[in-house]
Coordinates of N, CA and C in Angstrom, one line a residue:
M332 N -3.3 90.5 36.1 CA -2.6 90.1 35.3 C -2.1 88.5 35.5
T333 N -2.3 88.0 34.2 CA -2.1 86.2 34.2 C -0.7 86.3 34.7
E334 N 0.0 84.8 34.9 CA 1.0 84.6 35.3 C 1.2 83.6 34.0
P335 N 2.5 83.5 33.5 CA 2.8 82.9 32.3 C 2.7 81.1 32.9
Q336 N 2.2 80.4 32.3 CA 2.0 78.9 32.4 C 3.8 78.7 32.3
P337 N 4.3 77.9 32.6 CA 5.5 76.7 32.5 C 4.9 76.2 30.7
E338 N 6.5 76.2 30.3 CA 6.1 75.6 29.0 C 6.3 73.6 29.3
R339 N 5.7 73.0 28.5 CA 5.1 71.5 29.1 C 6.3 71.2 27.9
P340 N 7.2 69.8 28.3 CA 8.2 69.3 27.5 C 6.9 68.5 26.0
K341 N 7.8 69.1 24.8 CA 7.6 68.4 23.6 C 7.8 66.6 23.8
T342 N 6.7 66.2 23.3 CA 6.8 64.9 23.6 C 7.9 65.0 21.9
P343 N 8.9 64.0 22.3 CA 9.9 63.5 21.0 C 8.7 62.8 20.0
E344 N 8.7 63.3 18.6 CA 8.5 62.3 17.6 C 9.4 61.6 17.5
L345 N 8.3 60.2 16.9 CA 9.6 58.5 17.2 C 10.1 58.7 15.9
S346 N 10.8 58.5 15.6 CA 12.4 58.4 14.5 C 12.2 56.6 13.9
G347 N 12.7 56.3 12.8 CA 12.5 55.4 12.1 C 12.4 54.0 13.3
V348 N 13.6 53.5 14.1 CA 13.7 52.7 14.9 C 12.4 52.4 15.8
D349 N 12.5 53.4 16.7 CA 11.1 53.6 17.6 C 9.8 53.3 17.3
L350 N 9.2 53.6 16.0 CA 8.4 53.6 15.1 C 8.0 52.6 14.6
A351 N 9.3 52.0 14.3 CA 9.0 50.5 13.6 C 8.4 49.8 15.2
R352 N 9.2 49.9 16.1 CA 8.9 49.1 17.4 C 7.2 49.0 17.9
Q353 N 6.8 50.2 17.6 CA 6.1 50.4 18.1 C 4.9 49.9 17.5
A354 N 4.9 49.9 15.6 CA 4.1 49.6 14.7 C 4.3 47.6 14.6
L355 N 5.5 47.5 15.3 CA 5.6 45.4 15.6 C 4.6 45.2 16.9
V356 N 4.6 46.0 18.1 CA 3.8 45.8 19.1 C 2.4 45.7 18.5
A357 N 2.1 46.8 18.0 CA 0.6 46.6 17.6 C 0.1 45.6 17.0
A358 N 0.9 45.4 15.9 CA 0.6 44.1 15.2 C 0.6 42.9 15.6
K359 N 1.5 42.7 16.7 CA 1.7 41.3 17.6 C 0.2 41.1 18.6
E360 N -0.3 42.6 19.0 CA -1.5 42.6 19.6 C -2.4 42.2 19.0
Q361 N -2.5 42.9 17.5 CA -3.6 42.7 16.8 C -4.1 41.2 16.2
A362 N -2.5 40.5 16.1 CA -2.6 39.4 15.9 C -3.1 38.2 16.6
R363 N -2.5 38.4 18.2 CA -2.9 37.5 19.6 C -4.8 38.1 19.3
A364 N -4.8 38.5 18.8 CA -6.6 39.1 19.0 C -6.9 38.1 18.1
R365 N -6.8 37.9 17.0 CA -7.2 37.2 15.7 C -7.1 35.9 16.1
G366 N -6.0 35.6 16.5 CA -6.1 33.8 16.6 C -6.5 33.2 18.2
A367 N -7.0 34.4 19.2 CA -8.3 34.4 20.5 C -9.3 33.3 19.3
A368 N -10.0 34.7 18.3 CA -10.8 34.7 17.8 C -11.1 33.4 16.9
V369 N -9.8 32.9 16.4 CA -9.7 31.7 15.6 C -10.2 30.6 16.5
Q370 N -9.0 30.2 17.4 CA -9.3 29.4 18.0 C -10.7 29.3 18.5
Q371 N -11.3 29.9 19.8 CA -12.5 30.3 20.0 C -13.4 29.2 18.9
K372 N -13.3 29.9 17.5 CA -14.1 29.4 16.4 C -14.2 27.6 15.9
K373 N -12.8 27.6 16.2 CA -12.3 25.9 15.8 C -13.0 25.3 17.0
Q374 N -13.0 25.6 18.3 CA -13.2 24.7 19.5 C -15.0 24.5 19.7
A375 N -15.4 26.0 19.2 CA -16.9 26.0 19.3 C -17.5 24.7 17.7
R376 N -16.4 24.8 17.0 CA -17.2 24.1 16.0 C -16.8 22.4 16.1
R377 N -16.0 22.3 17.3 CA -14.8 21.1 17.9 C -16.1 20.1 18.7
G378 N -17.3 21.1 19.2 CA -17.7 20.8 20.2 C -17.5 21.4 21.8
G379 N -16.7 22.6 21.8 CA -16.5 22.8 23.1 C -15.0 22.5 23.3
L380 N -14.8 23.2 24.5 CA -13.3 22.6 24.8 C -13.0 21.0 24.7
R381 N -11.3 21.3 24.6 CA -11.1 19.5 24.7 C -9.7 19.8 25.9
S382 N -9.7 18.6 26.1 CA -8.5 18.1 27.1 C -7.4 18.5 26.7
G383 N -6.4 19.5 27.0 CA -5.3 19.4 26.3 C -4.1 18.9 27.3
A384 N -2.5 19.7 27.2 CA -1.9 19.2 28.2 C -1.9 19.8 29.8
R385 N -2.4 20.4 29.7 CA -2.8 21.4 31.3 C -4.1 20.8 31.6
A386 N -3.9 21.1 33.4 CA -4.8 20.8 33.9 C -6.2 21.7 34.1
D387 N -7.0 21.1 33.8 CA -8.6 22.3 33.9 C -8.8 21.4 34.6
G388 N -10.5 22.0 35.1 CA -11.2 21.5 35.5 C -11.8 20.1 35.4
R389 N -12.1 19.8 34.0 CA -12.8 18.8 33.6 C -11.8 17.5 34.0
D390 N -10.5 17.5 34.5 CA -9.7 16.4 34.3 C -10.1 15.7 36.0
P391 N -9.8 14.3 35.6 CA -10.1 13.6 36.8 C -9.4 13.5 37.9
L392 N -10.3 13.9 39.1 CA -9.5 13.6 40.4 C -9.0 12.2 40.9
P393 N -8.3 12.4 41.9 CA -8.1 11.3 42.6 C -9.7 11.1 43.9
L394 N -9.7 10.2 44.2 CA -10.8 9.5 45.0 C -11.1 10.7 45.8
G395 N -10.2 10.3 47.4 CA -10.4 11.6 48.4 C -10.2 12.8 47.9
A396 N -9.8 13.3 47.0 CA -9.9 14.7 46.3 C -11.5 14.7 46.1
A397 N -12.0 13.9 45.6 CA -13.7 14.1 44.7 C -14.7 14.0 45.6
I398 N -14.0 13.1 46.4 CA -15.1 13.2 47.4 C -15.4 14.1 48.5
N399 N -14.3 14.9 48.8 CA -13.7 15.8 49.9 C -14.7 17.0 49.0
R400 N -14.3 17.8 47.7 CA -15.1 18.3 46.9 C -16.8 18.2 47.2
L401 N -17.5 16.9 46.7 CA -18.3 16.4 46.8 C -19.2 17.0 48.7
I402 N -18.3 17.0 49.5 CA -18.4 16.9 50.8 C -18.9 18.6 51.2
T403 N -17.7 19.5 50.7 CA -17.8 21.0 50.7 C -19.2 21.1 49.7
E404 N -19.0 20.2 48.8 CA -20.3 21.2 47.4 C -21.6 21.5 48.5
R405 N -21.8 20.2 49.1 CA -23.4 19.8 49.3 C -23.3 20.1 51.3
G406 N -22.5 20.8 51.3 CA -22.5 21.0 52.9 C -22.8 20.0 53.7
W407 N -21.8 19.1 53.7 CA -21.7 17.9 54.6 C -20.7 17.6 55.5
E408 N -20.0 18.9 55.7 CA -19.3 19.2 56.8 C -19.2 18.5 58.0
T409 N -20.1 19.0 58.5 CA -20.7 18.0 59.8 C -20.6 17.3 60.3
P410 N -21.9 16.8 59.4 CA -22.3 15.0 59.3 C -21.5 14.1 59.2
A411 N -20.1 14.5 58.3 CA -19.0 14.2 57.7 C -18.2 13.7 59.3
A412 N -18.3 15.4 59.5 CA -17.0 14.9 60.6 C -17.4 13.8 62.0
I413 N -19.1 14.1 62.4 CA -19.4 13.4 63.3 C -19.3 12.0 62.8
G414 N -19.6 11.8 62.1 CA -19.5 10.1 61.6 C -17.8 9.7 61.7
G415 N -17.1 10.3 61.4 CA -16.2 10.0 62.1 C -15.4 10.1 63.4
V416 N -16.4 11.1 64.4 CA -16.4 10.6 65.4 C -16.7 9.3 66.0
M417 N -17.8 8.6 65.5 CA -18.3 7.5 65.4 C -17.7 6.7 65.4
G418 N -17.1 6.9 64.1 CA -15.7 5.6 63.9 C -14.2 5.6 64.8
R419 N -14.2 6.9 65.2 CA -12.8 7.1 66.1 C -13.2 7.1 67.4
W420 N -14.3 6.7 68.4 CA -14.9 7.0 69.5 C -13.4 6.8 69.9
P421 N -13.4 5.7 70.1 CA -11.9 4.9 71.1 C -10.8 5.7 71.4
Q422 N -10.3 6.3 70.2 CA -9.4 7.3 69.8 C -9.4 8.6 71.1
L423 N -10.9 9.3 70.7 CA -11.5 10.4 70.9 C -11.3 10.4 72.4
V424 N -12.4 9.0 72.8 CA -12.2 8.9 74.7 C -11.4 8.3 75.4
G425 N -10.2 6.5 74.8 CA -9.8 6.7 75.3 C -10.5 4.9 75.4
P426 N -9.6 3.7 75.5 CA -10.3 2.4 75.0 C -11.1 2.1 76.2
E427 N -10.7 2.4 77.6 CA -11.6 2.2 78.6 C -13.1 2.9 78.5
V428 N -13.4 3.7 78.0 CA -14.4 4.6 78.4 C -15.4 4.0 76.9
A429 N -14.4 3.6 76.1 CA -15.2 3.0 75.0 C -15.6 1.9 75.0
Q430 N -15.0 1.0 76.0 CA -15.3 0.3 76.0 C -16.7 -0.1 76.9
H431 N -16.9 0.9 77.6 CA -18.9 1.0 78.5 C -19.3 1.5 77.5
C432 N -18.9 3.0 77.1 CA -19.9 3.7 76.7 C -19.8 4.0 75.3
E433 N -20.9 3.9 74.1 CA -21.0 3.8 73.2 C -21.7 5.0 72.5
P434 N -21.3 5.9 71.2 CA -22.2 6.8 70.8 C -23.3 6.4 69.9
Q435 N -24.5 7.0 70.2 CA -25.8 6.5 69.6 C -26.0 7.4 68.6
R436 N -26.4 8.8 68.8 CA -26.7 9.2 67.8 C -26.5 10.8 68.0
Y437 N -26.4 11.9 67.1 CA -26.0 13.3 67.2 C -27.2 14.1 66.4
D438 N -27.9 15.1 67.2 CA -28.8 16.2 66.8 C -28.2 17.2 66.4
E439 N -28.2 17.4 65.4 CA -27.5 18.3 64.5 C -27.9 19.8 64.4
E440 N -29.3 20.1 64.5 CA -29.8 21.4 65.2 C -30.0 21.8 66.4
A441 N -29.6 21.0 67.6 CA -29.9 21.0 69.0 C -28.1 21.1 69.4
R442 N -27.5 20.3 68.2 CA -25.6 19.6 68.5 C -25.8 19.0 69.9
V443 N -26.3 18.2 70.1 CA -26.3 17.2 71.4 C -25.8 15.5 70.6
L444 N -25.0 15.4 71.4 CA -24.3 13.9 71.1 C -24.9 12.8 72.0
T445 N -25.7 11.8 71.8 CA -26.3 10.9 73.0 C -25.4 9.4 72.7
V446 N -24.9 9.3 74.2 CA -24.4 8.6 73.8 C -24.9 7.2 75.3
Q447 N -24.9 5.9 75.1 CA -25.7 4.6 75.7 C -24.5 4.2 76.7
C448 N -24.1 3.7 78.2 CA -23.6 3.0 78.5 C -24.2 1.5 79.2
D449 N -23.2 0.7 79.0 CA -23.5 -0.4 79.5 C -23.6 -0.5 81.1
S450 N -23.1 0.3 81.9 CA -23.9 0.6 83.3 C -24.0 1.8 83.6
T451 N -24.4 2.1 85.2 CA -25.3 2.8 85.7 C -23.7 3.8 86.3
A452 N -22.9 3.0 86.8 CA -21.6 3.5 87.4 C -21.4 4.4 86.1
W453 N -21.1 3.7 84.9 CA -20.5 4.4 83.8 C -21.2 5.2 83.4
A454 N -22.5 5.8 83.8 CA -23.4 6.5 82.7 C -22.7 7.6 83.7
T455 N -22.8 7.6 84.8 CA -22.6 8.4 85.7 C -21.1 9.3 85.4
Q456 N -20.0 8.3 85.4 CA -19.0 8.7 85.0 C -18.6 9.4 83.8
L457 N -19.6 9.3 83.1 CA -19.4 9.9 81.8 C -20.2 10.8 81.9
R458 N -21.1 11.3 82.7 CA -21.6 12.3 83.0 C -20.7 13.6 83.5
L459 N -20.0 13.2 84.2 CA -18.5 13.9 85.2 C -17.6 14.5 83.9
L460 N -17.5 13.4 83.2 CA -16.4 13.5 82.1 C -17.2 14.8 81.0
A461 N -18.1 14.8 80.8 CA -19.1 15.3 79.6 C -18.7 16.8 79.6
P462 N -18.4 18.0 80.3 CA -17.4 18.8 80.1 C -16.2 18.6 79.1
T463 N -15.3 17.9 79.9 CA -14.3 17.7 79.4 C -14.1 17.2 77.8
L464 N -15.0 16.2 77.8 CA -15.8 15.8 76.6 C -15.5 16.2 75.3
V465 N -16.8 17.0 75.7 CA -17.2 17.9 74.8 C -16.3 19.4 74.3
A466 N -15.6 19.5 75.0 CA -14.5 20.5 74.7 C -13.0 19.7 73.7
R467 N -13.0 18.8 74.1 CA -12.1 17.9 73.2 C -12.8 17.4 71.9
L468 N -14.2 17.0 72.1 CA -15.0 16.7 70.7 C -14.8 18.5 69.9
N469 N -15.3 19.6 70.6 CA -15.0 20.9 69.7 C -13.4 20.9 69.3
E470 N -12.7 21.0 69.8 CA -10.8 20.9 69.6 C -11.4 20.4 68.0
D471 N -11.5 19.1 68.0 CA -11.2 18.3 66.9 C -12.2 18.8 66.1
L472 N -13.4 18.8 66.0 CA -14.6 19.0 65.1 C -14.8 20.0 64.3
G473 N -14.5 21.4 65.5 CA -14.4 22.8 64.9 C -15.5 23.7 66.7
H474 N -15.1 24.7 66.9 CA -15.8 25.2 67.9 C -17.3 25.0 67.8
G475 N -18.2 24.4 69.1 CA -19.9 25.0 68.8 C -20.3 23.4 68.2
T476 N -19.5 22.3 67.5 CA -20.4 21.3 66.8 C -21.1 20.5 68.0
V477 N -20.4 20.3 68.7 CA -21.4 19.5 70.2 C -21.5 20.4 71.2
K478 N -22.6 20.7 71.5 CA -22.7 21.9 72.9 C -23.0 20.5 74.1
V479 N -24.0 19.8 74.0 CA -24.1 18.8 75.0 C -23.8 17.5 75.1
I480 N -23.5 16.9 76.0 CA -23.3 15.1 75.8 C -24.7 14.8 76.7
K481 N -25.6 13.9 76.0 CA -26.6 13.6 76.9 C -26.4 11.9 77.2
V482 N -26.1 11.8 77.9 CA -25.5 10.8 78.8 C -26.8 9.3 79.3
W483 N -27.4 8.4 77.9 CA -28.2 6.9 78.7 C -28.0 6.2 79.5
G484 N -28.0 5.4 80.4 CA -28.0 4.4 81.6 C -28.2 3.3 80.6
P485 N -27.7 1.8 80.8 CA -28.4 0.7 80.3 C -29.9 0.8 80.5
G486 N -30.7 0.0 79.7 CA -31.8 0.4 79.1 C -32.3 -1.5 80.0
G487 N -33.4 -1.5 80.4 CA -33.9 -2.8 80.8 C -34.0 -3.7 80.2
P488 N -34.6 -4.9 80.8 CA -34.8 -6.2 79.7 C -35.8 -6.1 78.9
A489 N -35.5 -6.7 77.5 CA -36.2 -6.6 76.2 C -38.0 -7.2 77.0
R490 N -38.6 -6.5 76.4 CA -40.1 -7.0 76.7 C -40.7 -7.7 75.7
R491 N -40.3 -9.4 76.1 CA -41.7 -9.9 75.2 C -43.1 -10.1 75.8
Y492 N -44.0 -10.0 74.7 CA -45.2 -10.4 74.2 C -45.1 -11.8 73.9
G493 N -46.6 -12.3 74.8 CA -46.8 -13.2 74.3 C -47.8 -13.8 75.1
Q494 N -48.4 -15.2 74.7 CA -50.1 -15.4 75.2 C -50.0 -15.4 76.7
L495 N -49.1 -15.8 77.4 CA -49.6 -15.6 78.8 C -49.1 -14.3 79.8
R496 N -49.8 -13.5 79.7 CA -49.8 -12.1 80.1 C -50.9 -11.7 81.2
A497 N -50.7 -11.5 82.3 CA -51.7 -10.7 83.0 C -52.4 -9.2 82.2
P498 N -53.7 -9.3 82.7 CA -54.4 -8.6 82.1 C -54.3 -7.2 82.5
G499 N -53.8 -5.9 82.0 CA -53.1 -4.4 82.6 C -51.7 -4.6 82.8
S500 N -51.2 -6.2 82.8 CA -49.4 -6.1 83.3 C -48.9 -5.6 81.8
K501 N -47.5 -4.8 82.6 CA -46.5 -4.5 81.9 C -45.3 -5.3 81.6
G502 N -45.2 -6.2 82.1 CA -44.4 -7.8 81.7 C -43.4 -7.4 83.0
P503 N -42.0 -7.4 82.4 CA -41.2 -7.3 83.1 C -40.5 -5.8 83.4
G504 N -40.9 -4.6 82.8 CA -40.7 -3.0 83.1 C -41.7 -2.7 83.9
D505 N -42.7 -3.5 84.6 CA -43.3 -3.4 86.2 C -42.0 -3.2 87.2
T506 N -41.0 -4.1 87.2 CA -40.0 -4.1 87.8 C -39.2 -2.9 88.0
Y507 N -38.9 -2.7 86.8 CA -37.9 -1.4 86.6 C -38.5 -0.3 86.6
G508 N -39.2 0.2 86.7 CA -40.4 1.6 87.1 C -41.0 1.9 86.3

């Protein structure tokens, strides 16, 4: 035996006012669709979109925003950040350290910052400060940007090449090792 199904409520038939509202909504949607199609045809005839009162992707940008956009699009975030470190070196390490130690280069693949000091004493001091400095640079640039700081001491005097040389001599480099 089958159970009787409950009766579903009948949808009321639309009367005059409701029918008119529904027809008005449908007519507005059709007009909007026709208007959009007409607008697209006009733009195509004029040679594409034109600038209007609202902002779009073709509007001019301030210089700083344009440079930031270019850096992001090209993937230059790390080199730009390292360039900022080179320019802000005294603020990052302090004026006394910056007076005696100078960043030379950054190897992006190995993530090594090379710094040259003007004396062996400062080179030793910077080697002791290296872990703290790496932490400070990574805090500023992003985690893992700098893994190691390679410290160079001062170089020997410049080698001069001239006519008065002993055969097999390396010049002043012989005394420096």
